Each structure stands twice: as C-alpha cells, then as structure tokens.
CSV table of N, CA and C in Angstrom, one decimal:
chain,number,residue,atom,x,y,z
L,1,MET,N,116.9,76.1,78.2
L,1,MET,CA,115.7,76.8,77.2
L,1,MET,C,115.6,77.8,77.5
L,2,SER,N,115.2,78.7,76.4
L,2,SER,CA,114.7,80.3,76.7
L,2,SER,C,113.4,80.2,77.2
L,3,LEU,N,113.1,81.5,77.7
L,3,LEU,CA,111.8,81.9,77.9
L,3,LEU,C,111.1,82.8,76.6
L,4,SER,N,110.2,82.4,76.2
L,4,SER,CA,109.0,83.5,75.2
L,4,SER,C,108.7,84.8,75.7
L,5,VAL,N,108.7,85.6,75.0
L,5,VAL,CA,108.7,87.0,75.7
L,5,VAL,C,107.0,87.0,76.4
L,6,ASP,N,106.4,86.2,76.3
L,6,ASP,CA,105.1,86.1,77.2
L,6,ASP,C,105.7,85.8,78.6
L,7,ASN,N,106.2,84.4,78.3
L,7,ASN,CA,107.0,84.0,79.9
L,7,ASN,C,107.9,85.3,80.8
L,8,GLN,N,108.6,85.8,80.0
L,8,GLN,CA,109.3,86.7,80.2
L,8,GLN,C,108.6,88.1,81.1
L,9,LEU,N,107.5,88.3,80.0
L,9,LEU,CA,106.4,89.4,80.7
L,9,LEU,C,106.0,89.1,82.0
L,10,GLY,N,105.7,87.9,82.4
L,10,GLY,CA,104.8,87.2,83.0
L,10,GLY,C,105.7,87.2,84.4
L,11,LEU,N,106.7,86.9,84.0
L,11,LEU,CA,107.9,87.1,85.6
L,11,LEU,C,108.0,88.2,85.7
L,12,LEU,N,108.3,89.1,84.7
L,12,LEU,CA,108.5,90.9,85.0
L,12,LEU,C,107.3,91.1,85.8
L,13,ARG,N,105.9,91.0,85.7
L,13,ARG,CA,104.8,91.2,85.8
L,13,ARG,C,105.0,91.0,87.5
L,14,ASP,N,105.1,89.6,87.7
L,14,ASP,CA,105.0,88.9,89.4
L,14,ASP,C,105.9,89.5,89.6
L,15,ILE,N,107.5,90.1,89.5
L,15,ILE,CA,108.4,90.5,90.5
L,15,ILE,C,108.2,92.0,90.6
L,16,LEU,N,107.2,92.8,89.7
L,16,LEU,CA,106.9,94.4,89.9
L,16,LEU,C,105.7,94.2,91.0
L,17,SER,N,104.8,93.3,90.8
L,17,SER,CA,103.7,93.1,91.5
L,17,SER,C,104.3,93.1,92.9
L,18,GLU,N,105.1,92.1,92.9
L,18,GLU,CA,105.5,91.8,94.4
L,18,GLU,C,106.1,93.0,95.0
L,19,HIS,N,106.9,93.7,94.4
L,19,HIS,CA,107.3,94.8,94.6
L,19,HIS,C,106.4,95.9,95.4
L,20,CYS,N,105.4,95.9,94.2
L,20,CYS,CA,104.3,97.1,94.9
L,20,CYS,C,103.5,96.4,96.0
L,21,GLU,N,103.1,95.5,96.2
L,21,GLU,CA,102.4,94.6,97.3
L,21,GLU,C,102.9,94.7,98.5
L,22,SER,N,104.2,94.5,98.6
L,22,SER,CA,104.8,94.4,99.9
L,22,SER,C,105.7,95.4,100.3
L,23,CYS,N,106.1,96.5,99.0
L,23,CYS,CA,107.0,97.7,99.4
L,23,CYS,C,108.4,96.7,99.6
L,24,CYS,N,108.9,95.6,99.5
L,24,CYS,CA,110.3,95.6,99.5
L,24,CYS,C,110.7,94.5,98.8
L,25,GLY,N,112.1,94.4,98.6
L,25,GLY,CA,112.5,93.4,97.6
L,25,GLY,C,113.9,93.7,98.0
L,26,SER,N,114.7,92.9,97.0
L,26,SER,CA,116.0,93.1,96.9
L,26,SER,C,116.5,93.7,95.7
L,27,LYS,N,118.0,93.8,95.9
L,27,LYS,CA,119.1,94.3,94.9
L,27,LYS,C,119.1,93.2,94.0
L,28,SER,N,119.1,91.9,94.1
L,28,SER,CA,119.0,90.6,93.2
L,28,SER,C,117.6,90.5,92.5
L,29,GLU,N,116.9,90.9,92.7
L,29,GLU,CA,115.5,91.2,91.9
L,29,GLU,C,115.3,92.0,91.1
L,30,CYS,N,116.0,93.7,91.5
L,30,CYS,CA,116.3,94.6,90.7
L,30,CYS,C,117.1,94.3,89.3
L,31,GLU,N,118.1,93.5,89.8
L,31,GLU,CA,119.0,92.7,88.7
L,31,GLU,C,118.0,91.7,87.6
L,32,GLN,N,117.6,91.5,88.0
L,32,GLN,CA,116.5,90.3,87.4
L,32,GLN,C,115.7,91.3,86.3
L,33,ILE,N,114.8,92.1,87.3
L,33,ILE,CA,114.2,93.0,86.4
L,33,ILE,C,115.0,93.8,85.1
L,34,SER,N,115.7,94.1,85.7
L,34,SER,CA,116.7,95.1,84.5
L,34,SER,C,117.2,93.8,83.0
L,35,ARG,N,117.3,92.5,83.7
L,35,ARG,CA,117.9,91.6,82.4
L,35,ARG,C,116.1,91.3,81.8
L,36,LEU,N,115.1,90.9,82.3
L,36,LEU,CA,114.0,90.8,81.6
L,36,LEU,C,113.7,92.1,80.9
L,37,ALA,N,113.4,93.1,81.5
L,37,ALA,CA,113.5,94.5,80.5
L,37,ALA,C,114.3,94.6,79.3
L,38,ARG,N,116.0,94.1,79.4
L,38,ARG,CA,116.8,94.4,78.4
L,38,ARG,C,116.9,93.5,77.2
L,39,SER,N,116.0,92.1,78.2
L,39,SER,CA,115.7,90.9,76.9
L,39,SER,C,114.6,91.4,76.1
L,40,ILE,N,113.3,91.7,76.7
L,40,ILE,CA,112.1,91.8,76.2
L,40,ILE,C,112.3,92.9,74.7
L,41,LEU,N,113.4,94.0,75.4
L,41,LEU,CA,113.5,94.9,74.5
L,41,LEU,C,114.5,94.6,73.3
L,42,SER,N,115.4,94.0,73.5
L,42,SER,CA,116.3,93.4,72.4
L,42,SER,C,115.5,92.2,71.3
L,43,ASN,N,114.3,91.6,71.8
L,43,ASN,CA,113.5,90.7,71.1
L,43,ASN,C,112.7,91.4,70.0
L,44,LYS,N,112.0,92.6,70.2
L,44,LYS,CA,111.4,93.3,69.1
L,44,LYS,C,110.5,92.9,68.4
L,45,SER,N,110.4,91.6,69.1
L,45,SER,CA,109.3,90.5,68.0
L,45,SER,C,107.8,91.0,68.8
L,46,SER,N,108.0,91.5,70.0
L,46,SER,CA,106.6,92.2,70.7
L,46,SER,C,105.8,93.3,69.9
L,47,ASP,N,104.7,92.9,69.5
L,47,ASP,CA,104.0,94.1,68.8
L,47,ASP,C,103.2,95.0,69.6
L,48,GLN,N,103.6,94.9,70.9
L,48,GLN,CA,102.8,95.6,72.1
L,48,GLN,C,103.4,96.7,72.5
L,49,HIS,N,103.1,97.8,71.6
L,49,HIS,CA,104.3,99.1,71.3
L,49,HIS,C,103.9,99.6,72.8
L,50,GLU,N,102.9,99.1,73.6
L,50,GLU,CA,102.9,100.0,75.0
L,50,GLU,C,103.7,99.4,75.9
L,51,ILE,N,104.1,98.1,75.8
L,51,ILE,CA,105.1,97.8,76.4
L,51,ILE,C,106.2,97.9,76.0
L,52,LEU,N,106.9,97.7,75.1
L,52,LEU,CA,108.2,98.3,74.9
L,52,LEU,C,108.2,99.9,74.9
L,53,ALA,N,107.1,100.5,75.1
L,53,ALA,CA,107.4,102.1,75.6
L,53,ALA,C,107.4,102.3,77.0
L,54,MET,N,107.0,101.4,77.7
L,54,MET,CA,107.4,101.5,79.2
L,54,MET,C,108.5,100.6,79.9
L,55,LEU,N,109.3,100.0,79.0
L,55,LEU,CA,110.8,98.9,79.2
L,55,LEU,C,111.5,99.7,79.8
L,56,PRO,N,112.2,101.3,78.9
L,56,PRO,CA,113.2,101.6,79.6
L,56,PRO,C,113.1,102.5,80.7
L,57,GLY,N,111.4,102.7,81.3
L,57,GLY,CA,111.3,103.1,82.6
L,57,GLY,C,111.5,102.0,83.8
L,58,ILE,N,111.2,101.1,83.2
L,58,ILE,CA,111.4,99.7,84.0
L,58,ILE,C,112.8,99.5,84.3
L,59,HIS,N,113.4,99.6,83.2
L,59,HIS,CA,115.0,99.2,83.2
L,59,HIS,C,115.8,100.2,84.5
L,60,SER,N,115.3,101.5,84.1
L,60,SER,CA,115.7,102.8,84.9
L,60,SER,C,115.5,102.8,86.6
L,61,TYR,N,114.2,101.9,86.9
L,61,TYR,CA,113.6,101.9,87.8
L,61,TYR,C,114.9,100.5,88.5
L,62,SER,N,114.9,99.6,87.9
L,62,SER,CA,115.7,98.5,88.4
L,62,SER,C,117.1,99.0,88.6
L,63,SER,N,117.7,99.6,87.6
L,63,SER,CA,119.2,100.3,87.7
L,63,SER,C,119.7,101.2,89.1
L,64,ALA,N,118.2,102.1,89.4
L,64,ALA,CA,118.4,102.8,90.6
L,64,ALA,C,118.3,102.0,91.8
L,65,GLY,N,117.2,100.6,91.6
L,65,GLY,CA,117.2,100.0,93.0
L,65,GLY,C,118.2,99.2,93.1
L,66,GLU,N,119.0,99.1,92.2
L,66,GLU,CA,120.0,98.2,92.4
L,66,GLU,C,121.1,98.8,92.7
L,67,LYS,N,121.4,100.4,92.9
L,67,LYS,CA,122.2,101.1,93.2
L,67,LYS,C,121.9,101.6,95.1
L,68,ALA,N,120.4,101.8,94.8
L,68,ALA,CA,119.7,102.4,96.2
L,68,ALA,C,120.5,101.9,97.4
L,69,ALA,N,120.8,103.1,98.4
L,69,ALA,CA,121.4,102.8,99.7
L,69,ALA,C,120.0,101.8,100.7
L,70,ASP,N,118.5,102.0,100.6
L,70,ASP,CA,117.7,101.6,100.9
L,70,ASP,C,116.9,101.2,99.9
L,71,ILE,N,116.9,99.9,99.7
L,71,ILE,CA,115.8,99.2,98.2
L,71,ILE,C,114.5,99.6,99.2
L,72,ASN,N,114.2,99.4,100.1
L,72,ASN,CA,112.8,99.3,100.2
L,72,ASN,C,112.0,100.9,100.1
L,73,ALA,N,112.9,101.9,100.5
L,73,ALA,CA,112.2,103.1,100.3
L,73,ALA,C,112.4,103.3,98.7
L,74,HIS,N,113.1,103.0,97.9
L,74,HIS,CA,113.2,103.4,96.6
L,74,HIS,C,111.8,102.6,95.8
L,75,ILE,N,111.6,101.3,96.5
L,75,ILE,CA,110.2,100.5,96.1
L,75,ILE,C,109.0,101.6,96.4
L,76,THR,N,108.9,101.9,97.6
L,76,THR,CA,107.9,102.5,97.9
L,76,THR,C,108.0,104.3,97.3
L,77,THR,N,108.8,104.7,97.4
L,77,THR,CA,108.7,105.8,96.4
L,77,THR,C,108.0,105.7,95.1
L,78,ASN,N,108.4,104.6,94.3
L,78,ASN,CA,108.0,104.2,92.9
L,78,ASN,C,106.8,103.3,92.6
L,79,ARG,N,106.0,103.3,94.1
L,79,ARG,CA,104.9,102.1,94.3
L,79,ARG,C,103.8,102.6,92.9
L,80,GLY,N,103.3,104.1,92.7
L,80,GLY,CA,102.4,104.3,91.9
L,80,GLY,C,102.8,103.6,90.6
L,81,GLN,N,104.2,104.0,90.4
L,81,GLN,CA,104.6,103.5,88.9
L,81,GLN,C,104.7,102.2,88.8
L,82,LEU,N,104.6,101.4,89.6
L,82,LEU,CA,104.8,100.0,89.8
L,82,LEU,C,103.2,99.2,89.5
L,83,GLU,N,102.4,100.1,90.4
L,83,GLU,CA,101.1,99.8,89.7
L,83,GLU,C,100.8,99.9,88.4
L,84,ASN,N,101.1,101.0,87.7
L,84,ASN,CA,101.0,101.5,86.8
L,84,ASN,C,101.1,100.2,85.8
L,85,TRP,N,102.8,100.3,85.8
L,85,TRP,CA,103.4,99.2,85.2
L,85,TRP,C,102.6,97.6,85.0
L,86,VAL,N,102.1,97.4,86.7
L,86,VAL,CA,101.3,96.1,86.8
L,86,VAL,C,100.3,96.0,85.8
L,87,GLU,N,99.4,97.1,85.7
L,87,GLU,CA,98.2,97.0,85.2
L,87,GLU,C,98.3,97.1,83.7
L,88,THR,N,99.3,97.7,83.3
L,88,THR,CA,99.4,97.5,82.1
L,88,THR,C,99.6,96.3,81.2
L,89,ILE,N,100.6,95.4,81.9
L,89,ILE,CA,100.8,94.2,81.7
L,89,ILE,C,99.8,93.8,81.7
L,90,ASP,N,98.8,93.3,82.8
L,90,ASP,CA,97.7,92.4,82.7
L,90,ASP,C,96.8,92.8,81.8
L,91,SER,N,96.7,94.6,81.1
L,91,SER,CA,95.6,95.0,80.2
L,91,SER,C,96.3,94.1,79.0
L,92,LEU,N,97.4,94.1,78.6
L,92,LEU,CA,98.0,93.4,77.2
L,92,LEU,C,98.1,92.0,77.5
L,93,GLN,N,98.2,91.5,78.1
L,93,GLN,CA,98.0,90.1,78.5
L,93,GLN,C,97.1,88.9,78.5
L,94,GLY,N,96.0,90.2,79.4
L,94,GLY,CA,94.7,89.7,79.5
L,94,GLY,C,94.0,88.6,78.2
C-alpha cells in the first residue's frame, strides 16, 4: 500500500520536526527525507504550490545531510530552515 501525498507530508513533517527539535539525526533519515521529497514532487497532484516550491530545498538539505561528515552539525546549521519548513507544512495541512 502506498502512502497518499498527505501521509507523505505528515511523515516528512515529523522527520524534519525531529531534526529541528533534537538537532540530531541520521543519514538514513536524510535518505528518507530525500525519497519523500522526490515522491511528492513527482506526484504533481498537490495544488499546494508553497509545498511544491520548498521541496527542492528540502531535497538539497537531505542530500547534503547524506554526505555530511557531521550530520548533527549539518542539522544545527540548517535549524532555521527546518523550522520554516515545518511551520509551512503545518499551516497548509492545518
């Protein structure tokens, strides 16, 4: 069973929120973020242009996290952006 776009956004939001709140994570979480962003982008059924506009940035964040020597430093450096993404998803799903 595949996840709906809303389910994928919820999962994406949860992982991004966890990174933001704890300032730590794993490369496998970054890989999951990347897969979710690509899947949502490829779906194209979302009429929420704000989400579609931020997904390339989320994908870039996760790709850099997969390659980062210090994943926690990468997350901390991007904490402000993580907060913005979580708030945007919350406002559009609310």
